[in-house]
PDB file of C-alpha atoms and ligand atoms in Angstrom:
ATOM      1  CA  UNK A 170     -10.351  12.563 -23.654  1.00 69.00           C
ATOM      2  CA  UNK A 171      -6.807  11.671 -23.650  1.00 78.00           C
ATOM      3  CA  UNK A 172      -5.349  10.439 -20.342  1.00 85.00           C
ATOM      4  CA  UNK A 173      -2.972  13.548 -19.988  1.00 90.00           C
ATOM      5  CA  UNK A 174      -6.392  15.607 -20.162  1.00 94.00           C
ATOM      6  CA  UNK A 175      -8.064  13.067 -17.292  1.00 96.00           C
ATOM      7  CA  UNK A 176      -4.673  13.828 -14.850  1.00 97.00           C
ATOM      8  CA  UNK A 177      -4.754  16.889 -15.146  1.00 97.00           C
ATOM      9  CA  UNK A 178      -8.610  17.726 -15.021  1.00 98.00           C
ATOM     10  CA  UNK A 179      -8.419  15.735 -12.053  1.00 98.00           C
ATOM     11  CA  UNK A 180      -5.447  17.521  -9.877  1.00 98.00           C
ATOM     12  CA  UNK A 181      -7.172  20.596 -10.732  1.00 98.00           C
ATOM     13  CA  UNK A 182     -10.357  19.253  -9.302  1.00 98.00           C
ATOM     14  CA  UNK A 183      -8.499  17.994  -6.273  1.00 98.00           C
ATOM     15  CA  UNK A 184      -6.572  20.746  -5.316  1.00 98.00           C
ATOM     16  CA  UNK A 185     -10.341  23.026  -5.518  1.00 98.00           C
ATOM     17  CA  UNK A 186     -11.877  20.450  -3.692  1.00 97.00           C
ATOM     18  CA  UNK A 187      -9.097  20.884  -0.978  1.00 98.00           C
ATOM     19  CA  UNK A 188      -9.880  24.636  -0.822  1.00 98.00           C
ATOM     20  CA  UNK A 189     -13.635  23.902   0.175  1.00 98.00           C
ATOM     21  CA  UNK A 190     -13.083  21.298   2.054  1.00 98.00           C
ATOM     22  CA  UNK A 191     -10.795  23.699   4.607  1.00 98.00           C
ATOM     23  CA  UNK A 192     -13.754  26.343   4.311  1.00 98.00           C
ATOM     24  CA  UNK A 193     -16.445  23.456   5.458  1.00 97.00           C
ATOM     25  CA  UNK A 194     -14.823  21.681   7.662  1.00 98.00           C
ATOM     26  CA  UNK A 195     -13.658  25.024   9.542  1.00 98.00           C
ATOM     27  CA  UNK A 196     -17.387  25.968   9.808  1.00 98.00           C
ATOM     28  CA  UNK A 197     -18.461  22.397  10.057  1.00 97.00           C
ATOM     29  CA  UNK A 198     -17.230  19.157  12.200  1.00 97.00           C
ATOM     30  CA  UNK A 199     -17.510  16.270   9.665  1.00 96.00           C
ATOM     31  CA  UNK A 200     -20.048  14.142  12.243  1.00 96.00           C
ATOM     32  CA  UNK A 201     -17.623  10.686  13.334  1.00 96.00           C
ATOM     33  CA  UNK A 202     -15.395  10.030  16.683  1.00 95.00           C
ATOM     34  CA  UNK A 203     -15.514  12.812  19.389  1.00 96.00           C
ATOM     35  CA  UNK A 204     -17.566  14.895  17.025  1.00 96.00           C
ATOM     36  CA  UNK A 205     -20.465  12.334  16.544  1.00 94.00           C
ATOM     37  CA  UNK A 206     -23.915  13.245  16.674  1.00 94.00           C
ATOM     38  CA  UNK A 207     -27.415  12.284  15.184  1.00 92.00           C
ATOM     39  CA  UNK A 208     -29.273  14.387  11.685  1.00 95.00           C
ATOM     40  CA  UNK A 209     -26.500  12.974   9.477  1.00 96.00           C
ATOM     41  CA  UNK A 210     -28.256   9.917   7.547  1.00 97.00           C
ATOM     42  CA  UNK A 211     -27.897   6.446   8.392  1.00 97.00           C
ATOM     43  CA  UNK A 212     -24.253   4.362   9.152  1.00 97.00           C
ATOM     44  CA  UNK A 213     -22.906   1.606   9.043  1.00 98.00           C
ATOM     45  CA  UNK A 214     -20.779  -0.721  10.955  1.00 98.00           C
ATOM     46  CA  UNK A 215     -17.222   1.949  11.738  1.00 97.00           C
ATOM     47  CA  UNK A 216     -14.758  -0.770  10.905  1.00 98.00           C
ATOM     48  CA  UNK A 217     -16.355  -1.650   7.597  1.00 98.00           C
ATOM     49  CA  UNK A 218     -16.578   2.036   7.006  1.00 98.00           C
ATOM     50  CA  UNK A 219     -13.158   2.485   7.279  1.00 98.00           C
ATOM     51  CA  UNK A 220     -12.385  -0.424   4.766  1.00 98.00           C
ATOM     52  CA  UNK A 221     -14.224   1.017   2.702  1.00 98.00           C
ATOM     53  CA  UNK A 222     -13.295   4.216   3.088  1.00 98.00           C
ATOM     54  CA  UNK A 223      -9.895   3.343   2.558  1.00 98.00           C
ATOM     55  CA  UNK A 224      -9.996   0.906  -0.126  1.00 98.00           C
ATOM     56  CA  UNK A 225      -9.949   2.789  -2.942  1.00 98.00           C
ATOM     57  CA  UNK A 226      -6.244   4.599  -1.708  1.00 98.00           C
ATOM     58  CA  UNK A 227      -4.615   1.441  -1.551  1.00 98.00           C
ATOM     59  CA  UNK A 228      -6.594  -0.212  -5.455  1.00 98.00           C
ATOM     60  CA  UNK A 229      -6.159   2.720  -7.521  1.00 98.00           C
ATOM     61  CA  UNK A 230      -2.953   3.568  -6.512  1.00 98.00           C
ATOM     62  CA  UNK A 231      -1.992  -0.019  -7.275  1.00 98.00           C
ATOM     63  CA  UNK A 232      -4.074  -0.109 -10.312  1.00 98.00           C
ATOM     64  CA  UNK A 233      -2.510   2.263 -11.911  1.00 98.00           C
ATOM     65  CA  UNK A 234       1.153   2.051 -10.765  1.00 98.00           C
ATOM     66  CA  UNK A 235       1.153  -1.395 -11.976  1.00 98.00           C
ATOM     67  CA  UNK A 236      -0.654  -0.323 -15.532  1.00 97.00           C
ATOM     68  CA  UNK A 237       2.755   2.515 -15.995  1.00 98.00           C
ATOM     69  CA  UNK A 238       5.743   1.261 -18.214  1.00 97.00           C
ATOM     70  CA  UNK A 239       8.393   2.485 -15.297  1.00 98.00           C
ATOM     71  CA  UNK A 240       6.570   0.127 -12.805  1.00 98.00           C
ATOM     72  CA  UNK A 241       9.645  -1.869 -11.999  1.00 98.00           C
ATOM     73  CA  UNK A 242      12.163   1.265 -12.090  1.00 98.00           C
ATOM     74  CA  UNK A 243      13.736   1.521  -8.865  1.00 98.00           C
ATOM     75  CA  UNK A 244      13.263   5.042  -7.518  1.00 98.00           C
ATOM     76  CA  UNK A 245       9.275   4.207  -8.759  1.00 98.00           C
ATOM     77  CA  UNK A 246       9.214   0.679  -6.236  1.00 98.00           C
ATOM     78  CA  UNK A 247      10.574   2.661  -3.517  1.00 98.00           C
ATOM     79  CA  UNK A 248       7.620   4.973  -3.466  1.00 98.00           C
ATOM     80  CA  UNK A 249       5.037   2.412  -4.663  1.00 98.00           C
ATOM     81  CA  UNK A 250       6.429   0.676  -1.007  1.00 98.00           C
ATOM     82  CA  UNK A 251       5.772   3.804   1.179  1.00 98.00           C
ATOM     83  CA  UNK A 252       2.997   4.861  -0.384  1.00 98.00           C
ATOM     84  CA  UNK A 253       0.979   1.068   0.268  1.00 98.00           C
ATOM     85  CA  UNK A 254       2.580  -0.134   3.103  1.00 98.00           C
ATOM     86  CA  UNK A 255       0.793   2.848   4.268  1.00 98.00           C
ATOM     87  CA  UNK A 256      -2.198   2.307   2.848  1.00 98.00           C
ATOM     88  CA  UNK A 257      -2.360  -1.775   3.670  1.00 98.00           C
ATOM     89  CA  UNK A 258      -2.002  -1.300   6.947  1.00 98.00           C
ATOM     90  CA  UNK A 259      -4.600   1.459   7.056  1.00 98.00           C
ATOM     91  CA  UNK A 260      -6.839  -0.337   5.111  1.00 98.00           C
ATOM     92  CA  UNK A 261      -6.836  -4.153   5.980  1.00 98.00           C
ATOM     93  CA  UNK A 262      -5.317  -3.739   9.936  1.00 97.00           C
ATOM     94  CA  UNK A 263      -6.438  -0.620  11.545  1.00 97.00           C
ATOM     95  CA  UNK A 264     -10.006  -1.415  11.352  1.00 97.00           C
ATOM     96  CA  UNK A 265      -9.542  -4.226  13.312  1.00 97.00           C
ATOM     97  CA  UNK A 266      -7.403  -2.314  15.816  1.00 93.00           C
ATOM     98  CA  UNK A 267      -9.564   0.281  16.694  1.00 94.00           C
ATOM     99  CA  UNK A 268     -11.867   0.328  20.190  1.00 92.00           C
ATOM    100  CA  UNK A 269     -15.166   0.917  19.044  1.00 93.00           C
ATOM    101  CA  UNK A 270     -17.874   2.534  20.584  1.00 90.00           C
ATOM    102  CA  UNK A 271     -20.626   0.340  21.384  1.00 88.00           C
ATOM    103  CA  UNK A 272     -23.519   1.834  18.563  1.00 89.00           C
ATOM    104  CA  UNK A 273     -21.376   3.801  16.929  1.00 94.00           C
ATOM    105  CA  UNK A 274     -21.672   4.124  13.053  1.00 96.00           C
ATOM    106  CA  UNK A 275     -20.023   5.454  10.237  1.00 97.00           C
ATOM    107  CA  UNK A 276     -22.496   8.193   8.450  1.00 97.00           C
ATOM    108  CA  UNK A 277     -22.605   6.833   4.759  1.00 98.00           C
ATOM    109  CA  UNK A 278     -22.638  10.702   3.968  1.00 97.00           C
ATOM    110  CA  UNK A 279     -18.989  10.922   4.837  1.00 97.00           C
ATOM    111  CA  UNK A 280     -18.110   7.689   2.704  1.00 98.00           C
ATOM    112  CA  UNK A 281     -19.984   9.174  -0.385  1.00 97.00           C
ATOM    113  CA  UNK A 282     -17.849  12.352   0.153  1.00 96.00           C
ATOM    114  CA  UNK A 283     -14.578  10.490   1.043  1.00 97.00           C
ATOM    115  CA  UNK A 284     -14.538   7.703  -1.203  1.00 98.00           C
ATOM    116  CA  UNK A 285     -14.461   9.734  -4.328  1.00 97.00           C
ATOM    117  CA  UNK A 286     -11.584  11.819  -3.272  1.00 97.00           C
ATOM    118  CA  UNK A 287      -8.996   8.619  -2.613  1.00 98.00           C
ATOM    119  CA  UNK A 288      -9.309   7.292  -5.391  1.00 98.00           C
ATOM    120  CA  UNK A 289      -8.281  10.540  -7.348  1.00 98.00           C
ATOM    121  CA  UNK A 290      -5.097  10.951  -4.901  1.00 97.00           C
ATOM    122  CA  UNK A 291      -4.909   6.847  -5.704  1.00 98.00           C
ATOM    123  CA  UNK A 292      -5.011   7.238  -9.534  1.00 98.00           C
ATOM    124  CA  UNK A 293      -2.985  10.519  -9.511  1.00 98.00           C
ATOM    125  CA  UNK A 294      -0.004   9.938  -7.834  1.00 98.00           C
ATOM    126  CA  UNK A 295      -0.539   6.105  -8.961  1.00 98.00           C
ATOM    127  CA  UNK A 296      -0.332   7.004 -12.449  1.00 97.00           C
ATOM    128  CA  UNK A 297       2.228   9.803 -12.174  1.00 98.00           C
ATOM    129  CA  UNK A 298       5.201   7.521 -10.171  1.00 98.00           C
ATOM    130  CA  UNK A 299       5.282   4.939 -12.703  1.00 98.00           C
ATOM    131  CA  UNK A 300       3.957   6.749 -15.813  1.00 97.00           C
ATOM    132  CA  UNK A 301       4.639  10.772 -16.168  1.00 97.00           C
ATOM    133  CA  UNK A 302       7.430  11.608 -13.615  1.00 97.00           C
ATOM    134  CA  UNK A 303      10.604  10.699 -15.679  1.00 97.00           C
ATOM    135  CA  UNK A 304      12.745  12.792 -13.085  1.00 97.00           C
ATOM    136  CA  UNK A 305      11.677   9.432 -11.050  1.00 98.00           C
ATOM    137  CA  UNK A 306      12.313   6.838 -14.130  1.00 97.00           C
ATOM    138  CA  UNK A 307      16.594   7.030 -13.802  1.00 96.00           C
ATOM    139  CA  UNK A 308      18.638   6.049 -10.216  1.00 96.00           C
ATOM    140  CA  UNK A 309      19.918   9.571 -10.046  1.00 97.00           C
ATOM    141  CA  UNK A 310      16.964  10.664  -8.205  1.00 98.00           C
ATOM    142  CA  UNK A 311      17.955   7.945  -5.729  1.00 98.00           C
ATOM    143  CA  UNK A 312      21.126  10.564  -4.285  1.00 98.00           C
ATOM    144  CA  UNK A 313      18.860  13.596  -5.396  1.00 98.00           C
ATOM    145  CA  UNK A 314      18.775  15.863  -1.812  1.00 98.00           C
ATOM    146  CA  UNK A 315      15.125  16.354  -2.148  1.00 98.00           C
ATOM    147  CA  UNK A 316      14.615  12.095  -2.827  1.00 98.00           C
ATOM    148  CA  UNK A 317      16.431  11.504   0.440  1.00 98.00           C
ATOM    149  CA  UNK A 318      15.171  14.618   2.265  1.00 98.00           C
ATOM    150  CA  UNK A 319      11.215  13.466   1.571  1.00 98.00           C
ATOM    151  CA  UNK A 320      12.124   9.536   2.162  1.00 98.00           C
ATOM    152  CA  UNK A 321      13.232  11.016   5.464  1.00 98.00           C
ATOM    153  CA  UNK A 322      10.447  13.060   6.456  1.00 98.00           C
ATOM    154  CA  UNK A 323       8.226  10.348   5.309  1.00 98.00           C
ATOM    155  CA  UNK A 324       9.377   8.013   7.924  1.00 98.00           C
ATOM    156  CA  UNK A 325       9.330  10.310  10.627  1.00 98.00           C
ATOM    157  CA  UNK A 326       6.068  11.183   9.820  1.00 98.00           C
ATOM    158  CA  UNK A 327       5.119   7.478   9.746  1.00 98.00           C
ATOM    159  CA  UNK A 328       6.635   6.456  13.103  1.00 98.00           C
ATOM    160  CA  UNK A 329       4.660   9.072  14.782  1.00 98.00           C
ATOM    161  CA  UNK A 330       1.510   8.702  13.456  1.00 98.00           C
ATOM    162  CA  UNK A 331       2.089   5.252  14.340  1.00 97.00           C
ATOM    163  CA  UNK A 332       3.297   5.821  17.510  1.00 98.00           C
ATOM    164  CA  UNK A 333       0.232   8.278  18.492  1.00 98.00           C
ATOM    165  CA  UNK A 334      -2.462   5.496  16.667  1.00 97.00           C
ATOM    166  CA  UNK A 335      -1.103   3.209  19.110  1.00 97.00           C
ATOM    167  CA  UNK A 336      -1.212   5.760  22.452  1.00 98.00           C
ATOM    168  CA  UNK A 337      -4.811   6.630  21.693  1.00 97.00           C
ATOM    169  CA  UNK A 338      -6.130   2.506  20.677  1.00 95.00           C
ATOM    170  CA  UNK A 339      -4.879   1.610  24.438  1.00 95.00           C
ATOM    171  CA  UNK A 340      -6.238   4.549  26.318  1.00 96.00           C
ATOM    172  CA  UNK A 341      -9.551   2.271  26.261  1.00 93.00           C
ATOM    173  CA  UNK A 342      -9.229  -1.144  27.933  1.00 89.00           C
ATOM    174  CA  UNK A 343     -11.287  -3.883  26.705  1.00 84.00           C
ATOM    175  CA  UNK A 344     -15.126  -2.946  27.499  1.00 82.00           C
ATOM    176  CA  UNK A 345     -14.579   0.913  27.960  1.00 87.00           C
ATOM    177  CA  UNK A 346     -15.672   3.477  25.883  1.00 86.00           C
ATOM    178  CA  UNK A 347     -15.095   6.854  27.210  1.00 92.00           C
ATOM    179  CA  UNK A 348     -12.531   9.381  26.449  1.00 97.00           C
ATOM    180  CA  UNK A 349      -9.354   9.938  28.348  1.00 97.00           C
ATOM    181  CA  UNK A 350      -6.332  12.968  28.359  1.00 98.00           C
ATOM    182  CA  UNK A 351      -3.867  11.369  26.012  1.00 98.00           C
ATOM    183  CA  UNK A 352       0.379  11.862  27.191  1.00 98.00           C
ATOM    184  CA  UNK A 353       3.154  10.229  26.135  1.00 98.00           C
ATOM    185  CA  UNK A 354       4.991  10.525  22.517  1.00 98.00           C
ATOM    186  CA  UNK A 355       4.322  13.180  20.550  1.00 98.00           C
ATOM    187  CA  UNK A 356       0.717  14.541  22.882  1.00 98.00           C
ATOM    188  CA  UNK A 357       3.550  16.104  25.184  1.00 98.00           C
ATOM    189  CA  UNK A 358       3.251  18.688  22.006  1.00 98.00           C
ATOM    190  CA  UNK A 359       0.120  18.596  20.359  1.00 98.00           C
ATOM    191  CA  UNK A 360      -3.309  17.407  20.906  1.00 98.00           C
ATOM    192  CA  UNK A 361      -3.500  15.392  17.638  1.00 98.00           C
ATOM    193  CA  UNK A 362       0.144  14.042  16.806  1.00 98.00           C
ATOM    194  CA  UNK A 363      -1.464  11.218  14.735  1.00 98.00           C
ATOM    195  CA  UNK A 364      -2.403  13.981  12.314  1.00 98.00           C
ATOM    196  CA  UNK A 365       0.631  15.725  12.610  1.00 98.00           C
ATOM    197  CA  UNK A 366       2.907  12.535  11.893  1.00 98.00           C
ATOM    198  CA  UNK A 367      -0.385  12.293   8.910  1.00 98.00           C
ATOM    199  CA  UNK A 368       0.721  15.637   7.389  1.00 98.00           C
ATOM    200  CA  UNK A 369       4.644  14.632   8.077  1.00 98.00           C
ATOM    201  CA  UNK A 370       4.350  11.627   5.565  1.00 98.00           C
ATOM    202  CA  UNK A 371       2.691  13.054   2.730  1.00 98.00           C
ATOM    203  CA  UNK A 372       4.749  15.976   2.947  1.00 98.00           C
ATOM    204  CA  UNK A 373       7.471  13.722   2.714  1.00 98.00           C
ATOM    205  CA  UNK A 374       5.790  11.967  -0.052  1.00 98.00           C
ATOM    206  CA  UNK A 375       5.903  14.711  -2.434  1.00 98.00           C
ATOM    207  CA  UNK A 376       8.941  15.717  -1.469  1.00 98.00           C
ATOM    208  CA  UNK A 377      10.449  12.792  -2.586  1.00 98.00           C
ATOM    209  CA  UNK A 378       8.298  12.162  -5.562  1.00 98.00           C
ATOM    210  CA  UNK A 379       8.980  16.186  -6.432  1.00 98.00           C
ATOM    211  CA  UNK A 380       4.974  16.125  -7.796  1.00 97.00           C
ATOM    212  CA  UNK A 381       1.928  18.425  -7.700  1.00 98.00           C
ATOM    213  CA  UNK A 382       0.308  14.903  -7.698  1.00 98.00           C
ATOM    214  CA  UNK A 383       1.953  14.481  -4.147  1.00 98.00           C
ATOM    215  CA  UNK A 384       1.200  18.476  -3.473  1.00 98.00           C
ATOM    216  CA  UNK A 385      -2.503  17.917  -4.028  1.00 98.00           C
ATOM    217  CA  UNK A 386      -2.338  15.027  -1.541  1.00 98.00           C
ATOM    218  CA  UNK A 387      -1.220  16.721   0.695  1.00 98.00           C
ATOM    219  CA  UNK A 388      -3.006  19.684   0.452  1.00 98.00           C
ATOM    220  CA  UNK A 389      -5.858  17.165   0.251  1.00 97.00           C
ATOM    221  CA  UNK A 390      -5.099  15.678   3.823  1.00 98.00           C
ATOM    222  CA  UNK A 391      -4.192  19.210   5.383  1.00 98.00           C
ATOM    223  CA  UNK A 392      -8.031  20.263   4.653  1.00 98.00           C
ATOM    224  CA  UNK A 393      -9.420  17.285   6.590  1.00 98.00           C
ATOM    225  CA  UNK A 394      -6.695  17.251   9.303  1.00 98.00           C
ATOM    226  CA  UNK A 395      -6.076  20.502   9.942  1.00 98.00           C
ATOM    227  CA  UNK A 396      -9.732  21.891  11.330  1.00 98.00           C
ATOM    228  CA  UNK A 397     -10.173  18.751  12.044  1.00 98.00           C
ATOM    229  CA  UNK A 398      -7.463  19.015  15.367  1.00 98.00           C
ATOM    230  CA  UNK A 399      -8.284  22.430  15.774  1.00 98.00           C
ATOM    231  CA  UNK A 400     -11.906  21.132  17.007  1.00 98.00           C
ATOM    232  CA  UNK A 401     -10.547  18.069  18.764  1.00 98.00           C
ATOM    233  CA  UNK A 402      -8.266  20.564  20.847  1.00 98.00           C
ATOM    234  CA  UNK A 403     -11.021  22.985  21.591  1.00 98.00           C
ATOM    235  CA  UNK A 404     -13.051  20.115  22.061  1.00 98.00           C
ATOM    236  CA  UNK A 405     -10.397  18.456  24.708  1.00 98.00           C
ATOM    237  CA  UNK A 406      -9.992  21.837  26.701  1.00 98.00           C
ATOM    238  CA  UNK A 407     -13.423  22.053  27.260  1.00 97.00           C
ATOM    239  CA  UNK A 408     -13.963  18.957  28.345  1.00 97.00           C
ATOM    240  CA  UNK A 409     -10.814  18.100  30.723  1.00 98.00           C
ATOM    241  CA  UNK A 410     -10.422  21.289  33.658  1.00 97.00           C
ATOM    242  CA  UNK A 411      -6.932  19.658  33.821  1.00 97.00           C
ATOM    243  CA  UNK A 412      -5.770  19.659  30.318  1.00 98.00           C
ATOM    244  CA  UNK A 413      -2.308  20.831  29.842  1.00 98.00           C
ATOM    245  CA  UNK A 414      -2.048  23.826  28.875  1.00 96.00           C
ATOM    246  CA  UNK A 415       0.920  23.967  26.960  1.00 96.00           C
ATOM    247  CA  UNK A 416       0.066  21.715  24.168  1.00 98.00           C
ATOM    248  CA  UNK A 417      -1.374  22.886  20.598  1.00 98.00           C
ATOM    249  CA  UNK A 418      -3.233  21.085  18.453  1.00 98.00           C
ATOM    250  CA  UNK A 419      -1.161  19.442  15.355  1.00 98.00           C
ATOM    251  CA  UNK A 420       2.036  22.092  14.766  1.00 98.00           C
ATOM    252  CA  UNK A 421       4.148  21.971  18.202  1.00 98.00           C
ATOM    253  CA  UNK A 422       4.254  25.882  19.540  1.00 97.00           C
ATOM    254  CA  UNK A 423       2.646  26.657  16.415  1.00 97.00           C
ATOM    255  CA  UNK A 424      -1.367  26.011  15.855  1.00 96.00           C
TER     256      UNK A 424
HETATM  257  N1  LIG B  25      -5.213  11.210   4.840  1.00 84.89           N
HETATM  258  C1  LIG B  25      -6.381  11.704   5.561  1.00 84.89           C
HETATM  259  O1  LIG B  25      -7.228  12.622   5.034  1.00 84.89           O
HETATM  260  C2  LIG B  25      -6.541  10.974   7.209  1.00 84.89           C
HETATM  261  C3  LIG B  25      -8.418  12.044   7.051  1.00 84.89           C
HETATM  262  C4  LIG B  25      -8.874  11.445   8.375  1.00 84.89           C
HETATM  263  C5  LIG B  25      -7.951  10.380   9.195  1.00 84.89           C
HETATM  264  N2  LIG B  25      -6.588  10.173   8.642  1.00 84.89           N
HETATM  265  C6  LIG B  25      -5.835   9.088   9.717  1.00 84.89           C
HETATM  266  O2  LIG B  25      -6.808   8.188  10.308  1.00 84.89           O
HETATM  267  C7  LIG B  25      -5.897   7.954  11.439  1.00 84.89           C
HETATM  268  C8  LIG B  25      -7.212   7.975  12.646  1.00 84.89           C
HETATM  269  O3  LIG B  25      -7.970   8.991  12.018  1.00 84.89           O
HETATM  270  P1  LIG B  25      -9.765   9.576  13.521  1.00 84.89           P
HETATM  271  O4  LIG B  25      -9.533  10.993  12.890  1.00 84.89           O
HETATM  272  O5  LIG B  25     -10.517   8.640  13.782  1.00 84.89           O
HETATM  273  O6  LIG B  25      -8.613  10.271  14.809  1.00 84.89           O
HETATM  274  P2  LIG B  25      -8.847  10.465  16.163  1.00 84.89           P
HETATM  275  O7  LIG B  25     -10.689  11.026  16.412  1.00 84.89           O
HETATM  276  O8  LIG B  25      -7.877  10.969  16.705  1.00 84.89           O
HETATM  277  O9  LIG B  25      -9.469   8.348  16.431  1.00 84.89           O
HETATM  278  C9  LIG B  25      -8.317   7.907  16.436  1.00 84.89           C
HETATM  279  C10 LIG B  25      -8.813   6.531  17.190  1.00 84.89           C
HETATM  280  O10 LIG B  25      -8.279   6.611  18.723  1.00 84.89           O
HETATM  281  C11 LIG B  25      -9.727   6.718  19.714  1.00 84.89           C
HETATM  282  N3  LIG B  25      -9.701   8.164  20.623  1.00 84.89           N
HETATM  283  C12 LIG B  25      -9.104   9.170  19.933  1.00 84.89           C
HETATM  284  N4  LIG B  25      -9.319  10.291  21.055  1.00 84.89           N
HETATM  285  C13 LIG B  25      -9.342   9.191  22.341  1.00 84.89           C
HETATM  286  C14 LIG B  25      -9.662  10.174  23.833  1.00 84.89           C
HETATM  287  N5  LIG B  25      -9.249  10.946  24.077  1.00 84.89           N
HETATM  288  N6  LIG B  25      -9.872   8.629  24.625  1.00 84.89           N
HETATM  289  C15 LIG B  25      -9.911   7.438  23.820  1.00 84.89           C
HETATM  290  N7  LIG B  25     -10.077   7.350  22.504  1.00 84.89           N
HETATM  291  C16 LIG B  25      -9.586   8.141  21.744  1.00 84.89           C
HETATM  292  C17 LIG B  25     -10.808   7.398  18.756  1.00 84.89           C
HETATM  293  O11 LIG B  25     -12.169   6.501  18.980  1.00 84.89           O
HETATM  294  P3  LIG B  25     -13.549   7.584  18.868  1.00 84.89           P
HETATM  295  O12 LIG B  25     -13.732   7.056  17.238  1.00 84.89           O
HETATM  296  O13 LIG B  25     -14.783   6.528  19.469  1.00 84.89           O
HETATM  297  O14 LIG B  25     -13.856   8.975  18.392  1.00 84.89           O
HETATM  298  C18 LIG B  25     -10.354   6.270  17.581  1.00 84.89           C
HETATM  299  O15 LIG B  25     -10.351   5.129  17.667  1.00 84.89           O
HETATM  300  C19 LIG B  25      -5.353   8.804  11.857  1.00 84.89           C
HETATM  301  O16 LIG B  25      -4.046   8.092  11.867  1.00 84.89           O
HETATM  302  C20 LIG B  25      -5.649   9.872  10.838  1.00 84.89           C
HETATM  303  O17 LIG B  25      -4.335  10.602  10.612  1.00 84.89           O
HETATM  304  C21 LIG B  25      -6.529  10.647   7.642  1.00 84.89           C
END
C-alpha cells in the first residue's frame, strides 16, 4: 500500500468512526468519571490510564511530523508547537494533577477503543503538516487570514480548556471525593466549558492548517465531547436541585 493510500484510508476511517461514535455515545454514557459504573470489565490506575490513552496522540504526531521533509519549515513548526504543547501537558502533566476518587479505575475497554483513534489522529495531522500540505510549506501562509484566525481560535480554546480544568480540579480539597457545582469562568454559560475549549482548540487548529486531517480530528473530538457534555449537563441538573438554570451543556445559549 502506498503512503498516500494509507493516509486517505485512515482519514476516511476517522470520519466514519466519528459518525459511529456520536451515535453510540448518544445512546450509552462512556463509563468513566461521573458516569462510571460496574459491568464494563477490568480497569487500571486512572493516572496511568490517562497517560496511556494520550501518549499515542503525542508520540504518533511527533514521529510522523519529524519524518516529513518540511519539518523545519516555519508554519509547520508553529502548528507542531500548538499541537504538542497541548499533548505534552495532557500526557505528562494532567494525569498527575487530577484528584482521583478512591477506588476509581480507568476501564481497559475505553483505552482499547481510544488508543487507536488517538494514534490515527496523531499520524494524520503529523504527516499532513510536514509532508502533504504544500500550502503550509511557504511563509506566505503566515499572513493568510485562515492561519491568523485559526491560531487565535486555538489559543482562546486552549485558555478556556486549561482554566476550566483548573476550576474542576480545585473543587476537591485534598481528601475530598465528591462532586460540587462549579462556578466561574466558562461555567457561567455552560456545564462543560473544558469541552467547549477543547472543541475550539481543534477547530482553530483545523482552520490554521486548512486540512481534512484537522477536520477529522475536530469531528472525532466532537463525537466524544458533545454527547458527553449533554449527559453531564443532565447529570448536574438531576443531582443538584439548585443547579443554575441558565447554563447550557457545551455551546453558550444554544446547546
Ligand atoms: N479530545 C478528546 O476527544 C477528549 C476526550 C475526552 C476528554 N478530553 C479532555 O480531557 C479533559 C478531561 O476530560 P473529562 O471527560 O475527564 O472531564 P470531566 O468529566 O469534566 O472531569 C475532569 C476532572 O474534574 C473532576 N470533576 C469533574 N466535575 C467535577 C465536579 N462537579 N466536582 C468535582 N470534581 C469534578 C473529575 O473527577 P472524576 O473523574 O472523579 O469525575 C476529573 O478529575 C478535558 O479537558 C477534556 O476536554 C478530550
